[in-house]
XYZ file of C-alpha atoms in Angstrom:
718
model
C -31.117 2.033 36.272
C -29.937 3.268 32.889
C -31.382 2.129 30.565
C -34.776 1.155 31.977
C -36.939 -1.557 30.415
C -40.684 -2.011 30.691
C -43.496 -3.761 28.786
C -47.134 -2.646 28.799
C -50.268 -4.752 28.586
C -50.331 -4.519 24.786
C -46.864 -6.072 24.474
C -45.146 -2.789 23.676
C -41.648 -2.692 25.165
C -39.697 0.488 25.835
C -35.959 0.742 26.517
C -35.409 4.239 27.900
C -31.972 5.816 28.252
C -31.452 8.628 30.743
C -28.178 9.413 32.476
C -28.866 11.741 35.434
C -25.157 12.563 35.805
C -24.604 13.791 32.241
C -26.174 16.282 29.872
C -26.168 13.655 27.133
C -26.551 9.897 27.130
C -23.258 8.069 26.621
C -22.624 4.359 26.119
C -20.286 3.855 29.058
C -19.205 0.392 30.141
C -21.839 0.427 32.879
C -24.604 1.453 30.470
C -23.593 -1.251 27.999
C -23.652 -3.869 30.758
C -27.159 -2.837 31.774
C -28.228 -2.789 28.118
C -26.960 -6.357 27.705
C -29.202 -7.411 30.584
C -32.128 -5.537 29.055
C -31.617 -7.282 25.717
C -31.625 -10.629 27.488
C -34.933 -9.726 29.148
C -36.342 -8.658 25.792
C -35.235 -11.911 24.168
C -36.986 -13.936 26.876
C -40.134 -11.786 26.695
C -40.237 -12.113 22.903
C -39.898 -15.885 23.109
C -42.644 -15.994 25.729
C -44.972 -13.825 23.644
C -45.274 -10.937 26.111
C -43.132 -8.622 23.946
C -44.546 -7.808 20.511
C -42.606 -4.678 19.531
C -39.815 -2.618 21.072
C -38.915 1.094 21.137
C -35.447 2.313 22.065
C -35.789 5.913 23.234
C -34.302 8.625 25.385
C -35.758 10.651 28.225
C -32.740 12.974 28.157
C -33.644 16.368 26.661
C -31.792 17.000 23.419
C -29.962 13.677 23.388
C -30.703 10.229 22.042
C -27.202 8.798 22.542
C -24.091 10.893 21.929
C -21.814 7.910 21.380
C -19.456 5.696 23.320
C -17.250 6.759 26.216
C -14.265 8.493 24.625
C -12.184 8.139 27.783
C -12.613 4.373 27.666
C -11.440 4.319 24.051
C -8.432 6.484 24.907
C -7.474 4.104 27.729
C -7.116 1.093 25.419
C -3.449 0.328 24.797
C -3.647 -3.215 23.450
C -4.658 -3.985 19.877
C -6.335 -7.255 20.782
C -8.308 -5.593 23.581
C -9.601 -2.999 21.097
C -10.601 -5.755 18.668
C -12.415 -7.672 21.408
C -14.238 -4.525 22.541
C -15.456 -4.039 18.978
C -16.588 -7.651 18.751
C -18.471 -7.342 22.037
C -20.334 -4.245 20.847
C -21.112 -5.898 17.530
C -22.458 -8.976 19.296
C -24.742 -6.924 21.547
C -26.139 -4.868 18.692
C -26.405 -8.056 16.633
C -28.716 -9.500 19.311
C -30.895 -6.397 19.001
C -30.965 -6.812 15.227
C -31.951 -10.475 15.658
C -34.867 -9.875 18.050
C -37.940 -11.638 16.663
C -40.100 -8.540 17.168
C -40.055 -5.193 15.319
C -37.644 -2.658 16.833
C -37.767 1.137 16.505
C -35.072 3.682 17.316
C -36.920 6.843 18.398
C -34.350 9.596 17.806
C -34.758 12.976 19.452
C -31.721 15.229 19.716
C -28.092 14.250 19.254
C -27.504 10.742 17.895
C -23.835 10.054 17.210
C -21.339 7.222 17.010
C -22.489 4.232 19.018
C -25.941 5.802 19.261
C -26.255 5.772 15.470
C -24.908 2.220 15.337
C -27.560 1.190 17.863
C -30.195 2.805 15.662
C -28.800 0.971 12.619
C -29.331 -2.336 14.439
C -33.048 -1.565 14.757
C -35.641 -2.403 12.106
C -36.954 1.161 11.873
C -35.610 4.594 12.680
C -37.818 7.607 13.298
C -36.681 11.121 14.196
C -38.360 14.298 15.343
C -38.438 17.403 13.166
C -36.443 19.589 15.560
C -33.677 21.381 13.650
C -31.247 20.569 16.474
C -31.541 16.810 15.965
C -28.444 15.422 14.281
C -27.487 11.872 13.282
C -23.935 10.904 12.402
C -20.844 8.748 12.724
C -17.966 11.039 13.776
C -15.507 8.259 14.672
C -13.166 9.197 11.822
C -12.512 12.523 13.565
C -11.150 10.544 16.520
C -8.931 8.352 14.370
C -11.120 5.240 14.406
C -14.109 3.911 12.467
C -17.660 2.870 13.441
C -16.813 -0.435 15.088
C -20.086 -1.723 16.511
C -21.522 -2.661 13.148
C -21.871 0.807 11.668
C -19.269 0.481 8.918
C -20.901 -2.798 7.894
C -24.606 -1.893 8.115
C -24.717 1.688 6.851
C -23.808 1.093 3.159
C -26.548 -1.513 2.822
C -29.118 0.876 4.252
C -28.353 4.187 2.511
C -26.130 3.162 -0.394
C -22.361 3.303 -0.746
C -22.025 6.982 -1.730
C -24.167 8.342 1.099
C -22.565 6.007 3.628
C -19.039 7.067 2.687
C -20.050 10.720 2.873
C -21.216 10.257 6.470
C -18.333 8.076 7.596
C -15.447 9.863 5.875
C -16.522 13.394 6.771
C -17.706 12.665 10.302
C -20.287 15.423 9.828
C -23.673 14.669 11.397
C -26.716 14.936 9.138
C -29.781 17.040 9.720
C -33.031 15.111 9.849
C -34.033 16.278 6.368
C -30.872 14.758 4.875
C -31.185 11.610 6.989
C -34.721 11.125 5.641
C -33.655 11.838 2.071
C -30.884 9.221 2.037
C -32.929 6.621 3.919
C -31.109 6.771 7.243
C -34.444 7.425 8.977
C -37.776 6.005 7.826
C -40.055 8.703 9.172
C -39.846 12.236 10.519
C -42.485 12.953 13.156
C -43.628 16.283 14.641
C -41.745 17.165 17.802
C -44.909 17.941 19.767
C -46.501 14.594 18.903
C -43.352 12.528 18.744
C -43.930 10.138 21.636
C -47.593 9.607 20.786
C -46.835 8.886 17.124
C -43.937 6.554 18.006
C -46.193 4.523 20.267
C -48.839 4.327 17.548
C -46.229 3.117 15.053
C -44.956 0.474 17.484
C -48.465 -0.782 18.190
C -49.159 -1.000 14.477
C -45.989 -3.032 13.996
C -47.021 -5.320 16.852
C -50.262 -6.008 14.945
C -48.275 -6.893 11.847
C -48.744 -3.599 10.024
C -45.556 -2.631 8.182
C -44.943 1.049 7.372
C -44.229 1.922 3.775
C -40.610 2.745 2.965
C -39.957 5.124 0.126
C -36.371 4.436 -0.929
C -36.233 4.928 -4.671
C -32.868 6.435 -5.595
C -32.052 8.399 -8.715
C -30.839 6.418 -11.723
C -27.248 7.688 -11.392
C -27.202 6.665 -7.747
C -28.535 3.207 -8.562
C -25.890 2.735 -11.254
C -23.057 3.815 -8.976
C -24.160 2.072 -5.788
C -25.946 -0.906 -7.296
C -23.437 -2.257 -9.813
C -19.917 -3.640 -9.319
C -18.314 -1.162 -11.767
C -20.199 1.699 -10.142
C -19.020 0.744 -6.668
C -15.438 0.558 -7.908
C -15.744 4.088 -9.293
C -17.251 5.378 -6.030
C -14.469 3.852 -3.922
C -11.722 5.154 -6.230
C -13.168 8.667 -6.224
C -13.519 8.584 -2.447
C -9.911 7.501 -2.031
C -8.694 10.325 -4.276
C -10.660 12.831 -2.212
C -9.328 11.436 1.067
C -5.721 11.627 -0.111
C -6.239 15.158 -1.431
C -7.771 16.298 1.865
C -5.465 14.484 4.299
C -2.292 13.778 2.346
C -2.558 10.209 3.637
C -1.549 11.274 7.147
C -4.792 10.083 8.756
C -5.178 6.272 8.574
C -8.846 6.064 9.657
C -10.543 7.232 6.431
C -8.337 4.958 4.339
C -9.152 2.058 6.662
C -12.882 2.756 6.265
C -12.489 2.483 2.509
C -10.484 -0.715 2.867
C -13.067 -2.366 5.128
C -15.922 -1.436 2.813
C -14.017 -2.570 -0.278
C -12.873 -5.889 1.176
C -16.298 -6.594 2.603
C -18.046 -6.642 -0.778
C -19.636 -10.032 -1.441
C -18.756 -11.422 2.000
C -21.082 -12.657 4.725
C -22.238 -10.398 7.541
C -19.981 -12.218 10.008
C -16.946 -11.788 7.763
C -17.631 -8.081 7.249
C -18.037 -7.515 10.968
C -14.734 -9.280 11.597
C -12.984 -6.984 9.101
C -14.504 -4.028 10.967
C -13.387 -5.314 14.385
C -9.813 -5.944 13.264
C -9.664 -2.468 11.750
C -10.750 -1.007 15.096
C -7.923 -2.931 16.760
C -5.361 -1.447 14.371
C -6.639 2.105 14.568
C -7.424 2.408 18.283
C -3.795 1.957 19.317
C -2.277 4.067 16.518
C -0.437 7.294 17.423
C -2.844 9.268 15.219
C -5.877 7.978 17.113
C -4.298 8.630 20.503
C -3.405 12.174 19.517
C -6.827 12.922 18.031
C -8.455 11.614 21.209
C -6.040 13.740 23.222
C -7.065 16.886 21.327
C -10.741 15.960 21.698
C -10.296 15.622 25.454
C -8.507 18.979 25.626
C -11.336 20.614 23.717
C -14.006 19.093 25.913
C -12.111 20.084 29.060
C -11.932 23.687 27.837
C -15.641 23.740 27.101
C -16.414 22.260 30.524
C -14.104 24.532 32.509
C -14.976 26.192 35.816
C -17.261 28.576 33.905
C -19.511 25.729 32.735
C -20.894 24.370 35.990
C -21.028 26.086 39.352
C -18.775 28.926 38.249
C -19.170 32.682 38.418
C -20.166 33.254 34.807
C -23.132 35.574 34.335
C -25.963 34.768 31.936
C -25.677 36.621 28.637
C -29.105 37.474 27.263
C -27.990 40.372 25.068
C -24.708 41.200 23.359
C -23.426 44.459 21.898
C -20.604 44.786 19.378
C -18.843 48.111 18.825
C -17.389 48.245 15.329
C -19.214 46.888 12.284
C -16.323 45.751 10.110
C -15.882 42.113 9.048
C -14.744 41.199 12.560
C -17.651 42.957 14.285
C -20.130 41.658 11.722
C -18.700 38.162 12.135
C -19.028 38.277 15.932
C -22.601 39.531 15.619
C -23.503 36.757 13.166
C -22.030 34.008 15.347
C -23.997 35.317 18.336
C -27.252 35.563 16.393
C -26.677 32.069 15.001
C -26.674 30.914 18.628
C -29.841 32.946 19.215
C -28.335 35.785 21.245
C -29.816 39.207 20.323
C -27.059 41.596 19.205
C -26.807 45.366 18.896
C -24.061 46.492 16.505
C -22.773 50.078 16.668
C -20.442 52.073 14.446
C -19.860 55.779 13.779
C -21.124 55.653 10.178
C -24.427 54.397 8.778
C -22.549 52.898 5.837
C -20.391 50.841 8.178
C -23.436 49.542 10.052
C -25.083 48.601 6.755
C -21.901 46.850 5.702
C -21.731 44.890 8.956
C -25.359 43.800 8.598
C -24.759 42.817 4.976
C -21.712 40.793 5.972
C -23.688 38.945 8.659
C -26.485 38.309 6.164
C -23.998 36.870 3.662
C -22.848 34.368 6.290
C -26.434 33.295 6.962
C -27.000 32.978 3.210
C -23.979 30.693 3.070
C -25.433 28.543 5.846
C -28.638 28.194 3.819
C -26.684 27.186 0.702
C -24.833 24.537 2.723
C -28.211 23.361 4.094
C -27.093 23.867 7.691
C -30.014 26.291 8.144
C -33.436 26.551 6.579
C -34.196 29.915 4.902
C -36.906 30.792 7.407
C -34.625 29.975 10.339
C -31.758 31.993 8.853
C -34.062 34.999 8.402
C -35.296 34.705 11.993
C -31.783 34.656 13.407
C -30.625 37.473 11.150
C -33.483 39.480 12.619
C -31.760 39.245 16.017
C -29.076 41.672 14.814
C -29.854 45.385 14.902
C -27.521 48.299 14.331
C -27.093 52.027 14.613
C -24.671 54.904 15.045
C -25.584 55.712 18.637
C -25.457 53.768 21.873
C -29.175 52.975 21.919
C -29.526 49.333 22.922
C -25.940 49.019 24.082
C -26.743 49.964 27.650
C -28.896 46.880 28.211
C -26.272 44.417 26.952
C -24.794 41.908 29.379
C -21.517 41.811 27.416
C -20.108 44.485 25.113
C -17.332 43.480 22.712
C -15.251 46.331 21.305
C -14.041 45.405 17.797
C -12.753 48.669 16.328
C -9.399 49.229 14.592
C -6.134 48.236 16.324
C -5.352 51.771 17.446
C -4.793 52.247 21.194
C -6.170 55.785 21.296
C -9.320 54.850 19.381
C -9.934 51.766 21.477
C -9.433 53.613 24.750
C -11.865 56.362 23.700
C -14.484 53.775 22.726
C -14.048 51.865 25.973
C -14.595 55.017 28.019
C -17.802 55.686 26.085
C -19.006 52.140 26.578
C -18.352 52.189 30.316
C -20.457 55.359 30.599
C -23.572 53.737 29.120
C -23.606 50.088 30.253
C -25.200 48.701 33.384
C -23.089 48.062 36.449
C -23.193 44.291 35.936
C -22.084 44.342 32.289
C -18.781 42.867 31.183
C -16.710 44.815 28.640
C -14.279 43.025 26.330
C -11.777 44.148 23.727
C -11.299 42.044 20.629
C -7.636 42.902 20.211
C -4.947 40.697 18.766
C -1.932 42.671 19.969
C -2.715 45.582 22.300
C -2.231 45.457 26.055
C -5.346 44.752 28.079
C -3.748 46.367 31.128
C -3.050 49.583 29.230
C -6.656 49.790 28.047
C -7.961 48.900 31.506
C -6.142 51.938 32.924
C -8.690 54.298 31.313
C -11.665 52.551 32.971
C -13.185 53.280 36.356
C -14.009 49.587 36.829
C -11.197 47.543 35.261
C -12.364 44.464 37.158
C -15.186 43.968 34.648
C -12.903 44.289 31.626
C -10.861 41.619 29.795
C -9.771 40.642 26.310
C -11.823 38.441 24.006
C -9.709 37.746 20.944
C -11.641 36.131 18.106
C -9.699 34.780 15.149
C -10.552 35.670 11.574
C -12.805 34.539 9.978
C -14.945 34.392 13.099
C -17.522 31.946 11.754
C -14.841 29.368 10.922
C -12.073 29.701 13.492
C -12.874 27.774 16.689
C -10.482 29.475 19.126
C -11.180 32.454 21.371
C -8.405 33.772 23.606
C -9.892 35.189 26.797
C -7.214 37.572 28.039
C -7.022 38.134 31.769
C -5.558 41.507 32.687
C -3.928 42.244 36.039
C -7.175 43.797 37.292
C -9.676 41.613 35.418
C -12.148 40.063 37.835
C -12.706 36.327 37.885
C -16.409 36.865 37.191
C -15.626 38.792 34.004
C -13.143 36.178 32.756
C -15.547 33.311 33.432
C -18.435 35.154 31.796
C -16.433 35.672 28.608
C -15.188 32.071 28.578
C -18.730 30.767 29.075
C -19.949 33.071 26.300
C -17.267 31.687 23.973
C -18.523 28.157 24.666
C -22.100 29.218 24.016
C -20.976 30.695 20.690
C -19.614 27.270 19.742
C -16.007 28.311 20.317
C -13.170 26.869 22.374
C -11.853 29.277 25.029
C -8.268 29.426 26.252
C -7.558 31.828 29.108
C -4.260 33.677 28.744
C -2.417 36.381 30.591
C -1.857 39.848 29.145
C 1.420 39.459 27.268
C 2.678 40.471 23.814
C 0.821 38.405 21.215
C -1.045 36.589 23.993
C -0.685 32.862 23.156
C -1.146 31.989 19.483
C 0.402 35.010 17.803
C 3.276 34.967 20.278
C 4.174 31.403 19.246
C 3.269 31.665 15.568
C 5.239 34.898 15.036
C 8.716 33.308 15.263
C 7.635 30.607 12.802
C 6.555 33.102 10.143
C 9.633 35.216 10.790
C 11.815 32.131 10.363
C 10.188 31.639 6.971
C 11.650 35.038 6.072
C 15.130 33.921 7.122
C 14.744 30.807 4.949
C 14.157 33.024 1.919
C 17.332 34.994 2.582
C 19.252 31.715 2.713
C 18.125 30.846 -0.808
C 15.471 28.210 -0.175
C 12.588 27.837 -2.607
C 9.368 29.305 -1.195
C 7.066 26.831 -2.914
C 9.123 23.907 -1.636
C 9.022 25.338 1.892
C 5.238 25.675 1.704
C 4.938 22.101 0.437
C 7.180 20.774 3.218
C 5.149 22.558 5.897
C 1.910 21.164 4.460
C 3.501 17.713 4.349
C 4.153 18.078 8.068
C 0.395 18.496 8.416
C -0.215 22.238 8.507
C -3.239 23.519 6.550
C -1.069 25.866 4.493
C 2.571 26.835 4.108
C 4.077 29.850 5.915
C 4.156 32.106 2.833
C 0.595 31.266 1.914
C -0.364 32.067 5.514
C 1.446 35.425 5.374
C -0.640 36.219 2.286
C -3.778 35.212 4.170
C -2.967 37.351 7.210
C -1.899 40.283 5.015
C 1.689 41.353 4.418
C 0.982 44.784 5.909
C -0.647 43.262 9.001
C 2.185 40.776 9.374
C 4.768 43.562 9.155
C 3.025 45.688 11.782
C 2.627 42.720 14.122
C 6.273 41.768 13.664
C 7.523 45.248 14.548
C 5.205 45.419 17.558
C 6.352 42.016 18.798
C 10.028 42.890 18.380
C 9.563 46.078 20.389
C 7.882 44.073 23.158
C 10.072 40.983 23.483
C 13.427 41.903 22.011
C 15.896 41.192 19.242
C 15.030 37.500 18.747
C 11.738 38.651 17.213
C 13.327 41.259 14.925
C 11.614 40.974 11.518
C 13.594 39.050 8.900
C 15.141 41.447 6.405
C 13.374 39.841 3.438
C 9.945 40.331 5.007
C 10.766 43.892 6.038
C 11.629 44.741 2.419
C 8.531 42.954 1.134
C 6.326 45.064 3.396
C 7.390 48.153 1.470
C 6.781 46.628 -1.960
C 3.079 47.358 -2.133
C 2.113 43.694 -2.032
C -0.699 43.082 0.452
C -1.340 39.356 0.087
C -4.654 37.770 -0.810
C -6.747 40.851 -0.045
C -4.721 42.853 -2.595
C -4.545 40.150 -5.228
C -0.784 39.777 -4.974
C 1.607 38.480 -2.363
C 3.788 35.415 -2.576
C 0.955 34.084 -4.692
C -1.379 35.694 -7.226
C -5.105 35.819 -6.506
C -8.183 36.363 -8.616
C -11.433 37.232 -6.841
C -9.812 36.118 -3.597
C -8.799 32.693 -4.920
C -5.211 31.529 -5.232
C -4.124 31.203 -8.857
C -0.354 30.640 -8.914
C 2.935 31.388 -7.186
C 4.441 34.720 -8.263
C 8.221 34.298 -8.804
C 8.655 38.073 -9.139
C 8.209 38.255 -5.368
C 11.907 37.419 -5.014
C 13.037 40.535 -6.847
C 10.664 42.621 -4.702
C 12.610 41.332 -1.685
C 15.944 42.098 -3.380
C 16.662 38.369 -3.573
C 17.903 36.195 -6.394
C 15.323 34.099 -8.196
C 17.749 31.150 -8.151
C 16.356 28.903 -5.431
C 17.339 25.622 -3.777
C 14.801 22.986 -2.738
C 15.286 22.064 0.928
C 14.906 18.711 2.630
C 11.468 18.516 4.320
C 12.982 17.541 7.695
C 15.148 20.648 7.684
C 12.123 22.871 7.058
C 10.147 21.031 9.712
C 12.796 21.663 12.347
C 13.462 25.254 11.325
C 9.781 26.151 11.723
C 8.595 23.920 14.535
C 11.556 24.249 16.907
C 11.353 28.039 17.139
C 7.688 27.617 18.085
C 8.506 25.029 20.756
C 11.154 27.332 22.205
C 8.706 30.255 22.295
C 6.011 28.049 23.816
C 8.473 27.187 26.589
C 8.915 30.910 27.281
C 5.138 31.320 27.371
C 4.965 28.660 30.092
C 7.950 30.097 31.969
C 6.274 33.520 32.023
C 2.896 32.143 33.120
C 1.040 33.461 30.076
C -0.992 30.236 30.164
C -1.206 27.703 32.938
C -0.524 24.410 31.198
C 1.016 22.685 28.211
C -2.538 21.617 27.341
C -3.469 25.290 26.881
C -0.606 25.687 24.413
C -1.595 22.594 22.454
C -5.272 23.507 22.327
C -4.504 27.060 21.259
C -2.144 25.988 18.486
C -4.489 23.321 17.109
C -7.601 25.484 17.243
C -5.915 28.779 16.363
C -3.357 27.800 13.713
C -4.429 24.362 12.500
C -1.357 22.667 13.985
C -1.948 19.062 12.874
C -4.386 17.412 15.311
C -2.963 13.981 14.507
C 0.251 15.179 16.198
C -1.666 16.129 19.353
C -0.480 19.732 19.496
C 2.850 21.556 19.528
C 4.083 20.465 22.966
C 2.578 16.993 22.669
C 4.682 16.672 19.517
C 7.744 17.822 21.463
C 7.035 15.369 24.290
C 6.456 12.481 21.882
C 9.639 13.277 20.005
C 11.469 13.657 23.301
C 12.507 16.997 24.780
C 16.122 15.827 24.930
C 16.110 15.190 21.177
C 14.396 18.525 20.608
C 17.100 20.299 22.614
C 19.890 18.601 20.645
C 18.238 19.647 17.361
C 17.904 23.228 18.640
C 21.568 23.354 19.590
C 22.596 22.062 16.164
C 20.538 24.739 14.411
C 21.820 27.369 16.794
C 25.370 26.762 15.579
C 24.378 27.737 12.026
C 21.306 29.956 12.423
C 21.957 31.989 15.543
C 20.895 32.510 19.118
C 17.166 32.318 18.397
C 17.534 28.517 18.556
C 19.297 28.462 21.923
C 17.123 26.248 24.177
C 15.310 28.127 26.900
C 15.979 27.291 30.529
C 12.819 25.173 30.625
C 13.760 23.166 27.525
C 17.266 22.620 28.865
C 15.976 21.492 32.265
C 13.421 19.067 30.819
C 16.069 17.672 28.479
C 18.500 17.187 31.373
C 15.982 15.461 33.656
C 14.126 13.480 31.004
C 10.946 15.386 31.766
C 8.110 16.484 29.523
C 6.101 19.657 29.071
C 2.833 17.981 29.976
C 4.257 16.524 33.187
C 5.852 19.798 34.259
C 2.799 21.877 33.332
C -0.171 19.500 33.646
C -3.727 20.257 32.589
C -5.771 21.855 35.359
C -2.757 23.644 36.799
C -3.577 27.098 38.145
C -2.063 30.078 36.362
C 0.714 31.896 38.209
């Protein structure tokens, strides 16, 4: 039974969670039902005097409770049902809070969402000192808020500022931060954790209360402890939320509303505000789409390579090429405690790659996501040199040299000559053919693409590119490695641009056509950001690099035909000497890598008039998004990826396509493919054949179908 309840002779009760079917404990409906029965037993035992203190703990390695069942939340379609579910959870946790005996949440490992709310209902919270233990409330990332008492209880425990930081960011806190803000009362050594927890519980049973050190700084007391201070905190938080989200995500604003309206009210009234907010949010389109993306991400991480697949264990990694990409791959691997050998042809390059990796670890220390000693230990897992010493014992070798076919093929031949027969070789290429490179290898079955996105330490997507001769073992090994590195893998076929660049290319090229038509670049960027993208198309071109963009555009046009021919304005710009952010000047001006201002002289460098017209946002939205939908349809028609889910996951994780829209093809399905086709045809009459609906779009529009029905998740690639 999960959880299990027992009481010893001293009156110490223990509620132990352990789900044998999952890697982490989750508050499913069945678990909650059992917990309700356990609480009833505890209430009776406390009244009868046989229960004197209670520990809530986990026997699951690395997991206290990882939250509620996301699938159950996603299945709720009725607002009232969502409100009632929140009330039921609040009532159960309220009974725990009302137990007449001291209660302790013994937190080891991941404690998130409903798990944190359960801990908040206890009298005391203790955590182990393992650096992997995290405590947080990530509900906002799923479009909802902590609805089992968390939004109500947390501000009173840690103060308004700290509570809003946890709830609005969704970022889990390390134990050191949790102790500092008062979220946990004690941090106990991992090796003595159970023994010390039991001692604490027995002391509480005897009436001994542990000391709580909660004195906040004067500024914190003024802000959190006075009505004017709380008003200032809430106003500042709202400004930050609107700046970060543009108001497109309702959950963080609803958190602020519930906290604000709850001031001065009774506990019951505050909980009711929380429950009603859950009802509103849980059935909103934003919540459903965020849950949809979360489910896609989890499905990708738990693919056939995760359990019972053919993925090989990776105990050592080698990276060939020590530039920012190679150094970034090495750092991500070392961060996940995989020893890495980095090789380049020059000592200076190796030193540069090591320095780059070290700078990323230094950044992690500054952000307090790693302790200095731990960062130094992991940095020590990266070694480098100019020969192949150490490469031969690697389980996976990732080639990350320049995008030159001849250079890459020469390197791959060298690698194949030195690695063991079980090693998998991967090319980190963004545009070159995996099949062409495989042709120079004696064993192409152990070769595939592994396309990391730049910067490696930030971008979550990895495209695992399956060539015609790539073996299933090699593909699964690389996908499993991507998951271990904290990335999200999407398996694609070997096609021009693979998945993300293939779909994104027409969008950026269309931005060039918009310039030639006289539209204002800054207005276009603003409209695209208003749609939900992290940056406008011209700002993104600067980020990618105008030279890189030009090369990729020519390569894509050669591969797929005239519809991808580079826009004339962008072709001219490529010869202007502007490089984008890395050169300090593109569409925008940059100083020390930071954007300073738009540069209006860019128009003259494209031989365009500086007289510009501001477009309607809906026109820009359709011009940019519809060409991507059309190209995504071609990707599905050609079998580059197996499902519409792959497209959506790739575009969200690889380009920042707004998660609250669910992904590119989810957006198309929600809008209606028939409406999308009509809009394409209308644009085609004024903008050209590139908007002519593909056969797939036309068929789905005619039959009333959808991309996700025609190409469902889990579908095998053709």
